[in-house]
PDB file of C-alpha atoms in Angstrom:
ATOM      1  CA  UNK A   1      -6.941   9.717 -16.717  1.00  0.00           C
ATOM      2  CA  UNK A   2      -4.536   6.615 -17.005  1.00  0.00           C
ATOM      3  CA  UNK A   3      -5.173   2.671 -17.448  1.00  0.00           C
ATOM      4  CA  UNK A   4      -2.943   0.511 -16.007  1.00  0.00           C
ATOM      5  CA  UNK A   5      -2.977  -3.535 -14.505  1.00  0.00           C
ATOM      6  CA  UNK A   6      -0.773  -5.457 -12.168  1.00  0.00           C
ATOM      7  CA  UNK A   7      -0.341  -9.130 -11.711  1.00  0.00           C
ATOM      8  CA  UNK A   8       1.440 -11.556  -9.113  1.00  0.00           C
ATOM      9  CA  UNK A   9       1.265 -15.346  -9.319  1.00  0.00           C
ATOM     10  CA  UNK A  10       3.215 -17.767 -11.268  1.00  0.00           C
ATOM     11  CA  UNK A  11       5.523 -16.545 -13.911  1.00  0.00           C
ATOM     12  CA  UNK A  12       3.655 -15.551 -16.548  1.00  0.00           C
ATOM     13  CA  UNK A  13       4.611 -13.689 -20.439  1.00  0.00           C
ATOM     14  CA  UNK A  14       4.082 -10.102 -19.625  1.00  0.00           C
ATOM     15  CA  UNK A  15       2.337 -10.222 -23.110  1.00  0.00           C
ATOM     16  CA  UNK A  16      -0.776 -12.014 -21.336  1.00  0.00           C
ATOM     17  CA  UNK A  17      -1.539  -8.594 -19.958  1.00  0.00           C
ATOM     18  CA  UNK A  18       0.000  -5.797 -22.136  1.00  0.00           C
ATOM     19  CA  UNK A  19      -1.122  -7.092 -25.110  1.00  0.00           C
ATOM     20  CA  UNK A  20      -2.811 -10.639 -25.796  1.00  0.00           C
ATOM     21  CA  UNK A  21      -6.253 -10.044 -24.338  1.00  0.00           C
ATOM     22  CA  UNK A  22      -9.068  -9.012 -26.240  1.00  0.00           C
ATOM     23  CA  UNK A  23      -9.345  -5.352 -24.055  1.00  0.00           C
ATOM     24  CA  UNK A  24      -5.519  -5.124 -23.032  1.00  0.00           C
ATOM     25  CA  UNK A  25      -3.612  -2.714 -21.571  1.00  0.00           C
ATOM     26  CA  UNK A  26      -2.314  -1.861 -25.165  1.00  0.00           C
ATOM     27  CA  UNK A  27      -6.209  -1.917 -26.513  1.00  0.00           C
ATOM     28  CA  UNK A  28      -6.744   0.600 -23.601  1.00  0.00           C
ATOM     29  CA  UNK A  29      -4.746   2.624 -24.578  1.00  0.00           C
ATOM     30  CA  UNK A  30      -6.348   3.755 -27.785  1.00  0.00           C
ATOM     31  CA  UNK A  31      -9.951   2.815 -26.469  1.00  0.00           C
ATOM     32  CA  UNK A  32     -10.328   2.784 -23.018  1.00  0.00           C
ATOM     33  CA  UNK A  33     -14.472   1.977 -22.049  1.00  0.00           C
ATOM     34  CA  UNK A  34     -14.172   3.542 -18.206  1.00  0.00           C
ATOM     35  CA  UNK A  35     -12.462   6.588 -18.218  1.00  0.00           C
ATOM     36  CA  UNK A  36     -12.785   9.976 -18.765  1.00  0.00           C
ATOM     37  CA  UNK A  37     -10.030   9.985 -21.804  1.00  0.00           C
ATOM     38  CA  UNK A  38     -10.807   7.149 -24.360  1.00  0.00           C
ATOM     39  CA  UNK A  39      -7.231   7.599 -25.474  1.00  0.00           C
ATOM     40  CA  UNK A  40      -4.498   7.068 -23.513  1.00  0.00           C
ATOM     41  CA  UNK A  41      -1.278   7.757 -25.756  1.00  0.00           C
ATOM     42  CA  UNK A  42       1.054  10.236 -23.479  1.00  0.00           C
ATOM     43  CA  UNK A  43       3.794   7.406 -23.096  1.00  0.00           C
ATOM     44  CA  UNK A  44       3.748   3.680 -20.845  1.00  0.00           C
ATOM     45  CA  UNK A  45       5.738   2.069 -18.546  1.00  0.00           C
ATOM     46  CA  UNK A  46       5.933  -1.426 -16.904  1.00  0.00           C
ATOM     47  CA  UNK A  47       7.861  -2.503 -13.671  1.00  0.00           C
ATOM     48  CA  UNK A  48       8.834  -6.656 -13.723  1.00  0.00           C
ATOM     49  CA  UNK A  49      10.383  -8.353 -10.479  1.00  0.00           C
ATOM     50  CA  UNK A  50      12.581 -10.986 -11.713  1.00  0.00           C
ATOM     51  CA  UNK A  51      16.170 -12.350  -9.618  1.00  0.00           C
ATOM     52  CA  UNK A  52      17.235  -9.200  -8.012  1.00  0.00           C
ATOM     53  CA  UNK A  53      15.479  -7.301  -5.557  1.00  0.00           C
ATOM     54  CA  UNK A  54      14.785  -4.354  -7.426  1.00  0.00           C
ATOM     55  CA  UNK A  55      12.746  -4.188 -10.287  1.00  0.00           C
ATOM     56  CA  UNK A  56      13.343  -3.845 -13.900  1.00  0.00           C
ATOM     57  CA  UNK A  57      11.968  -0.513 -15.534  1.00  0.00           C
ATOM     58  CA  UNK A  58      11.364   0.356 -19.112  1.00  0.00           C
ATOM     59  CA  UNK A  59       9.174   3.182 -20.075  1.00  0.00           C
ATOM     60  CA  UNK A  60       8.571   5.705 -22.667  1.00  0.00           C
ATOM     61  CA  UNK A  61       6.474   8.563 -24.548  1.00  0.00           C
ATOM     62  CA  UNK A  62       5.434   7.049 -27.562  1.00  0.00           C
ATOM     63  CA  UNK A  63       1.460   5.662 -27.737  1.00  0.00           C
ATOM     64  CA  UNK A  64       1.364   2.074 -26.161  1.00  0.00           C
ATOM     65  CA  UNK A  65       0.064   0.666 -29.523  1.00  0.00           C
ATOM     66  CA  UNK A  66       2.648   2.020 -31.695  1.00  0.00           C
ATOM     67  CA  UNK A  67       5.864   0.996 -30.135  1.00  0.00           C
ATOM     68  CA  UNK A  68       7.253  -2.263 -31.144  1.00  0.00           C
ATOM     69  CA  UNK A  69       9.568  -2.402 -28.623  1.00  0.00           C
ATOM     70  CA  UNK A  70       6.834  -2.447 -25.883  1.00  0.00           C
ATOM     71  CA  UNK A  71       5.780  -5.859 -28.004  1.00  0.00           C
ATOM     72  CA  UNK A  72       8.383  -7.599 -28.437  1.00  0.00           C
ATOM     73  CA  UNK A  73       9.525  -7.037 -24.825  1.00  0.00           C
ATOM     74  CA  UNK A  74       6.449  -8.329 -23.353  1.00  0.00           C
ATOM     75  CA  UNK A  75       6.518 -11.434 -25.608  1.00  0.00           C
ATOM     76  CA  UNK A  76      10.155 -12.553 -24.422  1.00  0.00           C
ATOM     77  CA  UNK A  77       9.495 -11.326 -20.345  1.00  0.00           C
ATOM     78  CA  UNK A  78       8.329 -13.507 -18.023  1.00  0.00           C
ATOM     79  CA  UNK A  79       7.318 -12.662 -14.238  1.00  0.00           C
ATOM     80  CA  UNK A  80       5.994 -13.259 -11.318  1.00  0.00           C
ATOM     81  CA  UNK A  81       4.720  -9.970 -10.542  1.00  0.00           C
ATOM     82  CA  UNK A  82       4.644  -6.682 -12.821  1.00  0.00           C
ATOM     83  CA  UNK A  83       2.716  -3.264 -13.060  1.00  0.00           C
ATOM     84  CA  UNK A  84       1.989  -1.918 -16.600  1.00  0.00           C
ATOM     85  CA  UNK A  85       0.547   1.593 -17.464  1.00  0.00           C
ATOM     86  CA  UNK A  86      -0.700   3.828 -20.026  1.00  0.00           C
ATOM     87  CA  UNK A  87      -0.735   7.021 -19.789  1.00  0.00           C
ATOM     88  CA  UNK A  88      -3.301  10.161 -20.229  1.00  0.00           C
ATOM     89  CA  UNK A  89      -1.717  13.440 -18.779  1.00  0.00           C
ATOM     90  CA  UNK A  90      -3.807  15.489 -16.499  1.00  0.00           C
ATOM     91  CA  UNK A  91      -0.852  17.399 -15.761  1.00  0.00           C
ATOM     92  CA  UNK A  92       2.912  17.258 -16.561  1.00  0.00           C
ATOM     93  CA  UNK A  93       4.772  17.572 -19.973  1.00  0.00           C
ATOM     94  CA  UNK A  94       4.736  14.242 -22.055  1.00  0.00           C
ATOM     95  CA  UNK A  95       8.544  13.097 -20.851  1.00  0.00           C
ATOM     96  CA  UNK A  96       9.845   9.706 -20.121  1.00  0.00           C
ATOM     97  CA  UNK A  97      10.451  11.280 -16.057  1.00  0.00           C
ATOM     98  CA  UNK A  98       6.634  11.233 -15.931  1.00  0.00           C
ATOM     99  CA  UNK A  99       5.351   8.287 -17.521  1.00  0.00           C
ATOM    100  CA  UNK A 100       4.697   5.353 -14.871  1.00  0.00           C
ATOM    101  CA  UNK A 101       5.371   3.044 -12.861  1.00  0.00           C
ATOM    102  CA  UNK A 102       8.042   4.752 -10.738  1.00  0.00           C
ATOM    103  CA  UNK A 103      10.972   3.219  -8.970  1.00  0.00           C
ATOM    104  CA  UNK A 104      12.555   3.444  -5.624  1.00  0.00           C
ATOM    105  CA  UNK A 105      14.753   0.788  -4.473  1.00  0.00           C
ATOM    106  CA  UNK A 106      12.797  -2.643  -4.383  1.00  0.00           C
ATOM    107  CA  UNK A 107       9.221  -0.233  -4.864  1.00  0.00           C
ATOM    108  CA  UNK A 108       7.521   0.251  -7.706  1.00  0.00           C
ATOM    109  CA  UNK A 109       4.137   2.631  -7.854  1.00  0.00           C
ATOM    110  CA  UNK A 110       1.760   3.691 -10.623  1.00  0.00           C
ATOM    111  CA  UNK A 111      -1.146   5.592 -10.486  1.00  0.00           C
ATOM    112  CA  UNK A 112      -4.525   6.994 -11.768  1.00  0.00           C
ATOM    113  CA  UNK A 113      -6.363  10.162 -10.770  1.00  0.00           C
ATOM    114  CA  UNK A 114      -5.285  13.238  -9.626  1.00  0.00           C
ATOM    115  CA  UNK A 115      -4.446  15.892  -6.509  1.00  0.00           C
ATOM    116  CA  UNK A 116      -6.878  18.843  -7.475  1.00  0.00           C
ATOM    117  CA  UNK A 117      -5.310  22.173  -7.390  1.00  0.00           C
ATOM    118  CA  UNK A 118      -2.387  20.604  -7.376  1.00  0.00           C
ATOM    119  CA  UNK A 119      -0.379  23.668  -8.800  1.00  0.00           C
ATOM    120  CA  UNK A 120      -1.330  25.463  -5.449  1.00  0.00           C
ATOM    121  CA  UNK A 121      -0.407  22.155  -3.391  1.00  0.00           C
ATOM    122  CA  UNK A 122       2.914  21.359  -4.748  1.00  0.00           C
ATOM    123  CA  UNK A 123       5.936  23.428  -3.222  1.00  0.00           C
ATOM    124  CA  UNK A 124       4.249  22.679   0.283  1.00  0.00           C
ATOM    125  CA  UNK A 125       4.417  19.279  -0.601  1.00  0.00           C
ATOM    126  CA  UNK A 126       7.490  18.831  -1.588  1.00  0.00           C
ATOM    127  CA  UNK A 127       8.645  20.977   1.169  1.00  0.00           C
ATOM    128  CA  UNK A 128       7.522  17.660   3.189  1.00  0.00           C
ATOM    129  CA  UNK A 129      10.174  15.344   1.168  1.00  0.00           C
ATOM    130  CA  UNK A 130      13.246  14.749   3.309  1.00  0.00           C
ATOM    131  CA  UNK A 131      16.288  15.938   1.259  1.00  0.00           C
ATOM    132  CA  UNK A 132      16.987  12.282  -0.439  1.00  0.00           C
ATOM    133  CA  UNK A 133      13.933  11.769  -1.536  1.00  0.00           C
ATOM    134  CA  UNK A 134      13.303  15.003  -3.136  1.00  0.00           C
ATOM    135  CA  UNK A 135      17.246  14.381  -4.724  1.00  0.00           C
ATOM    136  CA  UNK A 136      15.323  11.637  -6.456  1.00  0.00           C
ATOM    137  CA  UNK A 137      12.410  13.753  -8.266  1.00  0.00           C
ATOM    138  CA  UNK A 138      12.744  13.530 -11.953  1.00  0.00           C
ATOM    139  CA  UNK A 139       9.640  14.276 -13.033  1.00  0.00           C
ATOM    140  CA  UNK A 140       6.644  16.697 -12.473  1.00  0.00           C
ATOM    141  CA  UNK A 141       3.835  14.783 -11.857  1.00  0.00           C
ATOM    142  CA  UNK A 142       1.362  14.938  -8.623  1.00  0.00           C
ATOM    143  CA  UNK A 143       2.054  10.458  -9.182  1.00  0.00           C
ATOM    144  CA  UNK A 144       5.260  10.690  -8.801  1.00  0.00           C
ATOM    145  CA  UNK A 145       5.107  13.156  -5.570  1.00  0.00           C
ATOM    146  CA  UNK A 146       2.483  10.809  -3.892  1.00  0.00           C
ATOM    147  CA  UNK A 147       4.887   7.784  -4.144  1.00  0.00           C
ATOM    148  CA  UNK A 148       7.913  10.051  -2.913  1.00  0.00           C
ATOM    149  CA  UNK A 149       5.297  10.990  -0.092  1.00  0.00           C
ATOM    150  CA  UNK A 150       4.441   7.618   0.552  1.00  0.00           C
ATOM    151  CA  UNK A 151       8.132   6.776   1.369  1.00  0.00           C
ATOM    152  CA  UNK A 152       8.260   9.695   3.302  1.00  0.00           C
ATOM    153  CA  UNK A 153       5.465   8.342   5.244  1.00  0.00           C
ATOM    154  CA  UNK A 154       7.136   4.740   6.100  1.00  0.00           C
ATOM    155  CA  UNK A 155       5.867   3.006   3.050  1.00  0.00           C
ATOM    156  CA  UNK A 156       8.860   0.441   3.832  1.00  0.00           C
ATOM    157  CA  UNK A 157       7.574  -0.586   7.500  1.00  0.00           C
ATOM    158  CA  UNK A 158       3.518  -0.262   6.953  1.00  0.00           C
ATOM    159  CA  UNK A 159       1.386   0.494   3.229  1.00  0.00           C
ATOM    160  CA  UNK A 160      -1.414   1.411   4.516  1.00  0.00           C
ATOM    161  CA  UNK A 161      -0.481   3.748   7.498  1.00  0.00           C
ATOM    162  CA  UNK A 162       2.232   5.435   4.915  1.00  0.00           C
ATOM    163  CA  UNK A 163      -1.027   5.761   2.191  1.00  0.00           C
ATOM    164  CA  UNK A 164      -3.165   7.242   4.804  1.00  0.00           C
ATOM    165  CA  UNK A 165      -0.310   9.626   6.147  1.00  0.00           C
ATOM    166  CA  UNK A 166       0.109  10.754   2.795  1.00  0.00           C
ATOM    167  CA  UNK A 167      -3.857  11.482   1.930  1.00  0.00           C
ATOM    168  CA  UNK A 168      -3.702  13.424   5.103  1.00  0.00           C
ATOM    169  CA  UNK A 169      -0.794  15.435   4.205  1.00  0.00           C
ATOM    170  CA  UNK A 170      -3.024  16.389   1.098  1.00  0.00           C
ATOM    171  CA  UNK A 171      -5.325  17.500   2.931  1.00  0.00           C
ATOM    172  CA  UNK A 172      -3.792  19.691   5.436  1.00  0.00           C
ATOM    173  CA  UNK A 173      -1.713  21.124   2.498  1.00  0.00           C
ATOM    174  CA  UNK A 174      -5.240  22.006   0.707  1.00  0.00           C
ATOM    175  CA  UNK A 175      -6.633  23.770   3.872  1.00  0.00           C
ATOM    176  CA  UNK A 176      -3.183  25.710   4.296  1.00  0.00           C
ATOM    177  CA  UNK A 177      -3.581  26.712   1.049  1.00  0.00           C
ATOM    178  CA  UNK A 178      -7.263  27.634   1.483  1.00  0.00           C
ATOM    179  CA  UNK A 179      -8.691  25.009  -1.623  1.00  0.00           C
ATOM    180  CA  UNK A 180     -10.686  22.321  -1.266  1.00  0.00           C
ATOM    181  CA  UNK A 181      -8.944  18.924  -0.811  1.00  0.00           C
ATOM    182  CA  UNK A 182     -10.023  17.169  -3.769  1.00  0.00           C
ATOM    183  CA  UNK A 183      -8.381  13.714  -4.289  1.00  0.00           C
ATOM    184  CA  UNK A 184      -8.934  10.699  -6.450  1.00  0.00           C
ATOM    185  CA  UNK A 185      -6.733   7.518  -6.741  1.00  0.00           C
ATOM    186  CA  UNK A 186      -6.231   4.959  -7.581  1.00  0.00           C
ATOM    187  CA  UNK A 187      -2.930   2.874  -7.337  1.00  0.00           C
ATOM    188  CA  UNK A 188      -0.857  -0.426  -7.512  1.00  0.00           C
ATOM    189  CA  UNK A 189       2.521  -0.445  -5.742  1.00  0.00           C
ATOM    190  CA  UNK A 190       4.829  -3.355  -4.780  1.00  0.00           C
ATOM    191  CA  UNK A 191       8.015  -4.368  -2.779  1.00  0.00           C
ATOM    192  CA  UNK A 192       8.545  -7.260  -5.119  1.00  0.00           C
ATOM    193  CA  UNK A 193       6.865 -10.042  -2.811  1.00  0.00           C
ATOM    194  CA  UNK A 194       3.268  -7.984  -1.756  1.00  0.00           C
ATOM    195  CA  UNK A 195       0.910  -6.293  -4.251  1.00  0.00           C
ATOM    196  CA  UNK A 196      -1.150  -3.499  -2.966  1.00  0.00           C
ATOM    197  CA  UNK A 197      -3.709  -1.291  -4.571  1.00  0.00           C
ATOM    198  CA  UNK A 198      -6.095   1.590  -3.817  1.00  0.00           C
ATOM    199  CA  UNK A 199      -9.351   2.860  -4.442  1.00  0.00           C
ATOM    200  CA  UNK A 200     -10.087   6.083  -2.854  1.00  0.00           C
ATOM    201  CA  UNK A 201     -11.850   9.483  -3.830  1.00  0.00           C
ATOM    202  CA  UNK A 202     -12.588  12.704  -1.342  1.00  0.00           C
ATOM    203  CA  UNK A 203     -16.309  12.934  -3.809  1.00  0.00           C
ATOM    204  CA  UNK A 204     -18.442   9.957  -4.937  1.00  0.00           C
ATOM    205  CA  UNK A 205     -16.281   9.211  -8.118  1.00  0.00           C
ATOM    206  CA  UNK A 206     -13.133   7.210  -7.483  1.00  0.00           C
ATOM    207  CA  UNK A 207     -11.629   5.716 -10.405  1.00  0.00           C
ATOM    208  CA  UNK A 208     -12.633   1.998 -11.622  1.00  0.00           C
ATOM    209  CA  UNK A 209     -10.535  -1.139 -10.153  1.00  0.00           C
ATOM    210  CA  UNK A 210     -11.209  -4.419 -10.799  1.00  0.00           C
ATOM    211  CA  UNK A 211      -9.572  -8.221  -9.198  1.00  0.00           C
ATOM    212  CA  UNK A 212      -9.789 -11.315 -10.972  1.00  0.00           C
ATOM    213  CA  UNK A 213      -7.921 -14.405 -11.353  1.00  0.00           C
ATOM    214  CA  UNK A 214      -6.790 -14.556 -15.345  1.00  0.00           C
ATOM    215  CA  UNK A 215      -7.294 -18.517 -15.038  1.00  0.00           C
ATOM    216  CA  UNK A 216      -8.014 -20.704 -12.415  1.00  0.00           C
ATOM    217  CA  UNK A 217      -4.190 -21.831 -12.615  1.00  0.00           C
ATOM    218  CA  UNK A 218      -2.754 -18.043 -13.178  1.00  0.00           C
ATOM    219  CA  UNK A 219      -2.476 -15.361 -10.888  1.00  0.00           C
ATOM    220  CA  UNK A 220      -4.606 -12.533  -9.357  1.00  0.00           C
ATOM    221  CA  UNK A 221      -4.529  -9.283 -11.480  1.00  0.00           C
ATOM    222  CA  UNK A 222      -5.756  -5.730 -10.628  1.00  0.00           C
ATOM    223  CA  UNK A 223      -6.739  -3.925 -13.164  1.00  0.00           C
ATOM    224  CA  UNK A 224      -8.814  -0.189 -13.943  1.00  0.00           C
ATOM    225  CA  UNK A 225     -10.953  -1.995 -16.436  1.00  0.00           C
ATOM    226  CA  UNK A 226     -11.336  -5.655 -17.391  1.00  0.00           C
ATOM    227  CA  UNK A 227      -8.872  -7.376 -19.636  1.00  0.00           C
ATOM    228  CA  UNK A 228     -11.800  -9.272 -21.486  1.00  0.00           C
ATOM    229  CA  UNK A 229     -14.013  -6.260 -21.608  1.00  0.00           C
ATOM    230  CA  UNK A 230     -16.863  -8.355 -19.067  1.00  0.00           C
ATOM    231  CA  UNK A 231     -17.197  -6.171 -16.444  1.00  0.00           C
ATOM    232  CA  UNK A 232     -19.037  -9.827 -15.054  1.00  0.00           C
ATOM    233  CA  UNK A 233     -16.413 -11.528 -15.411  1.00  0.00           C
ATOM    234  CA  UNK A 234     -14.610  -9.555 -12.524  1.00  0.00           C
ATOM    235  CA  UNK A 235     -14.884  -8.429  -8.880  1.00  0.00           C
ATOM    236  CA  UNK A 236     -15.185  -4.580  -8.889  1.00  0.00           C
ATOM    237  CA  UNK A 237     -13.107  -3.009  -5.591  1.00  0.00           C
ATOM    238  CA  UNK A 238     -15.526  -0.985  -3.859  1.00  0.00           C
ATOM    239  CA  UNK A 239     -14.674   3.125  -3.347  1.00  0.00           C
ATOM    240  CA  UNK A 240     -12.475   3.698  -0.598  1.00  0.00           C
ATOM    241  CA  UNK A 241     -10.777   0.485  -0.332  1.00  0.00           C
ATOM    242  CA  UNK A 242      -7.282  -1.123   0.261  1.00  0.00           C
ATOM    243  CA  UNK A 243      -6.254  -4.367  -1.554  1.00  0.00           C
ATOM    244  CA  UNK A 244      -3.592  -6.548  -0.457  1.00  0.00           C
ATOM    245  CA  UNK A 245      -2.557  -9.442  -2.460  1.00  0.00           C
ATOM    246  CA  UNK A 246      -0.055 -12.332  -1.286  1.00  0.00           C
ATOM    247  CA  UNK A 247      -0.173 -15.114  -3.268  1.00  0.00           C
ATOM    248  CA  UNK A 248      -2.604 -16.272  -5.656  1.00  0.00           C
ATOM    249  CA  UNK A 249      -5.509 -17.392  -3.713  1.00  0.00           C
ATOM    250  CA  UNK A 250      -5.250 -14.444  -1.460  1.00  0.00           C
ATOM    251  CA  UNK A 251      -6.562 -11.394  -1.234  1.00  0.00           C
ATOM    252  CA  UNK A 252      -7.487  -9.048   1.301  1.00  0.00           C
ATOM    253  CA  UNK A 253      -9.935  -5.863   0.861  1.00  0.00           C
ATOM    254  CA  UNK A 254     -10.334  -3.957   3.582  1.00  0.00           C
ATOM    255  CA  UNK A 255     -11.621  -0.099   4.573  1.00  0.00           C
ATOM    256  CA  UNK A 256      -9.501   2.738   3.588  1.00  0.00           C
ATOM    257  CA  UNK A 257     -10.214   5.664   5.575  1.00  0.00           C
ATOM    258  CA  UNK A 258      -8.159   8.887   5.535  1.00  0.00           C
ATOM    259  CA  UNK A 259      -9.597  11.698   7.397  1.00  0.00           C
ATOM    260  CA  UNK A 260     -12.007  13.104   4.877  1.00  0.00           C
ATOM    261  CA  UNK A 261     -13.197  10.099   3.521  1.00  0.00           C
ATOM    262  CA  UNK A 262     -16.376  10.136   1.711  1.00  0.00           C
ATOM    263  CA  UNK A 263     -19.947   9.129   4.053  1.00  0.00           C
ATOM    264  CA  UNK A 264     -20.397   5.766   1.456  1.00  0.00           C
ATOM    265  CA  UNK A 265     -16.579   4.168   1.985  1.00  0.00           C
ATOM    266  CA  UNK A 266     -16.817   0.174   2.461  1.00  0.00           C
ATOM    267  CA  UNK A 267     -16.861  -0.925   5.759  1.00  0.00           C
ATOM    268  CA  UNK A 268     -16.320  -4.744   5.658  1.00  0.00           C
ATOM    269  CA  UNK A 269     -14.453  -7.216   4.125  1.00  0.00           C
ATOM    270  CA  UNK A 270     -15.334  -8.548   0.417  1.00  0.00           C
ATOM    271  CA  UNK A 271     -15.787 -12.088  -0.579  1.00  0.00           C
ATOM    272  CA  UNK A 272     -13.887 -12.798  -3.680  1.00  0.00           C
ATOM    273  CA  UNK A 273     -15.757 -14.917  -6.192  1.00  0.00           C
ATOM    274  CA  UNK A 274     -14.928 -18.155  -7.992  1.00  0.00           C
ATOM    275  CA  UNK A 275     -11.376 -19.557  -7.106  1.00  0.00           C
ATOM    276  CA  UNK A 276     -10.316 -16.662  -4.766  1.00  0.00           C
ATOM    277  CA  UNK A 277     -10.631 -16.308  -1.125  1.00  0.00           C
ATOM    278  CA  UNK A 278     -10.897 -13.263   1.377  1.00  0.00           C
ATOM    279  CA  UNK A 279      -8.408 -13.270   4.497  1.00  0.00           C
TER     280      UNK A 279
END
C-alpha cells in the first residue's frame, strides 16, 4: 500500500510536505505507522499546478529518501496546489509508467489501495477505455486504469458521478467475471483549481485519510497519515466518503455511495475542527 498527501492554499515550498515535517511524505516512505507496508520505496511522484493549466510532473523509481533530486526540487518549488506519493507496489513492475500521480491534460490522480482480482478484471476494463484514452496507457497499474476510467466516466463535467461510474464498472466487471468485487481506495485528484479525495472500501477496511490545515495561515492538506505523526492533531475522513476542497477554509465531506457500498458508510456532513468550516 502507498502514502501520499495533497495540498491547496497559498503558495507554499513543496518541501513543507515532502520533506520538512517531522512524519513526511519522505519519512513515510521508509516508516509509514498506518499501512500495511512500513516501507514504501517502489519509486514517487509529485504533480505541482503553477502558470499553465496543466501540471508539472516529475516522478521516478528510486526510494523517496534516497533521491536528492526529489530534495532539492521540493526546496526551490513553490505551489498552490500539489499531490505527492510514495509508492508500495501491490501490483505492477517498479517503472517510472507506474509510479504516481498520473497526468491527463489539466488532471492529475494518485492513489492508494487496490482492485482485487484485478488480473481477472483488467482486459474487460480496458475494453471500456474509448480508443484515446487507452492510446494514453503507459503503465500497468489497476491506479492508473481507474483514473483512465474516471475520464471515461466524465471526470471533466462531474467528480463524483465519474468516481461512482467507475466503482460500478468494477463491479459489474467482477460479477462478469464471476469474483467478488473487492475494492479499496483511496485517492486525491485535481483539475488545477478543485482538490478532491476519496475514501471508499467494498469491506470494513478502507485505507486511512486525514484533513488538516498545516497552519492557521496555510492551506488545507489531505493526507493517508498525519504529517506530525498526531493522529489528534487531524480530522480523520470517515469510510466511504468524498472530499471536496475549494479554497482554504473550505471543505466539503459528503457520502460516497457506489452500489455495493459497505452497511457503515457516513451519511452526513462532517464538521471540520479548529479554523476550517463544512459547506
Amino acid at each position: 500500500m502507498c502514502r501520499w498527501a495533497a495540498y491547496l492554499g497559498p503558495q507554499l515550498y513543496l518541501e513543507d510536505v515532502i520533506a520538512s515535517p517531522c512524519h513526511s511524505l519522505i519519512a513515510q516512505s521508509h516508516d509509514a505507522h498506518e499501512a500495511k507496508t512500513r516501507t514504501n520505496g517502489d519509486g514517487f511522484g509529485v504533480a505541482w499546478y503553477g502558470e499553465r493549466d496543466e501540471p508539472g510532473l516529475y516522478r521516478d523509481i528510486l526510494p523517496a529518501w534516497s533521491d536528492q533530486n526529489l530534495k532539492s526540487l521540493s526546496r526551490q518549488i513553490r505551489s498552490h496546489l500539489f499531490l505527492a506519493h510514495v509508492r508500495a507496489s501491490t501490483g505492477g513492475a517498479t517503472s517510472r509508467a507506474n509510479c504516481h500521480p498520473f497526468v491527463s491534460g489539466r488532471w492529475s490522480f494518485m492513489h492508494n489501495g487496490q482492485i482485487g482480482h484485478f488480473d481477472k478484471l483488467r482486459r474487460g476494463l480496458e475494453a471500456r477505455l474509448d480508443d484515446g484514452l487507452y492510446a494514453q496507457k503507459l503503465g500497468s497499474t489497476d491506479s492508473e486504469l481507474i483514473f483512465l476510467l474516471m475520464l471515461q466516466h466524465g471526470l471533466d463535467d462531474d467528480a463524483p458521478t465519474a468516481l461512482t461510474g467507475t466503482v460500478n464498472a468494477i463491479t459489474a466487471e467482477a460479477e462478469r467475471a464471476g469474483v467478488p468485487a473487492f475494492i479499496r481506495l483511496t485517492a486525491a485528484f485535481s483539475d488545477g483549481r478543485q482538490l478532491y479525495a476519496v475514501r471508499y472500501a467494498t469491506d470494513r477496511f478502507a485505507p486511512s485519510l486525514y484533513t488538516a490545515s498545516l497552519t492557521p495561515s496555510a492551506g488545507l492538506c489531505v493526507v493517508s497519515e498525519p504529517l506530525d505523526g498526531e493522529a489528534g492533531n487531524w480530522m480523520p475522513v470517515p469510510p466511504n466518503s468524498f472530499v471536496t476542497v475549494r479554497n482554504t477554509k473550505r471543505i466539503a465531506i459528503e457520502p460516497f455511495m457506489a452500489e455495493e457500498a459497505p452497511a457503515e458508510a457516513c451519511r452526513g456532513r462532517v464538521a471540520l475542527p479548529r479554523h476550517e468550516t463544512a459547506e
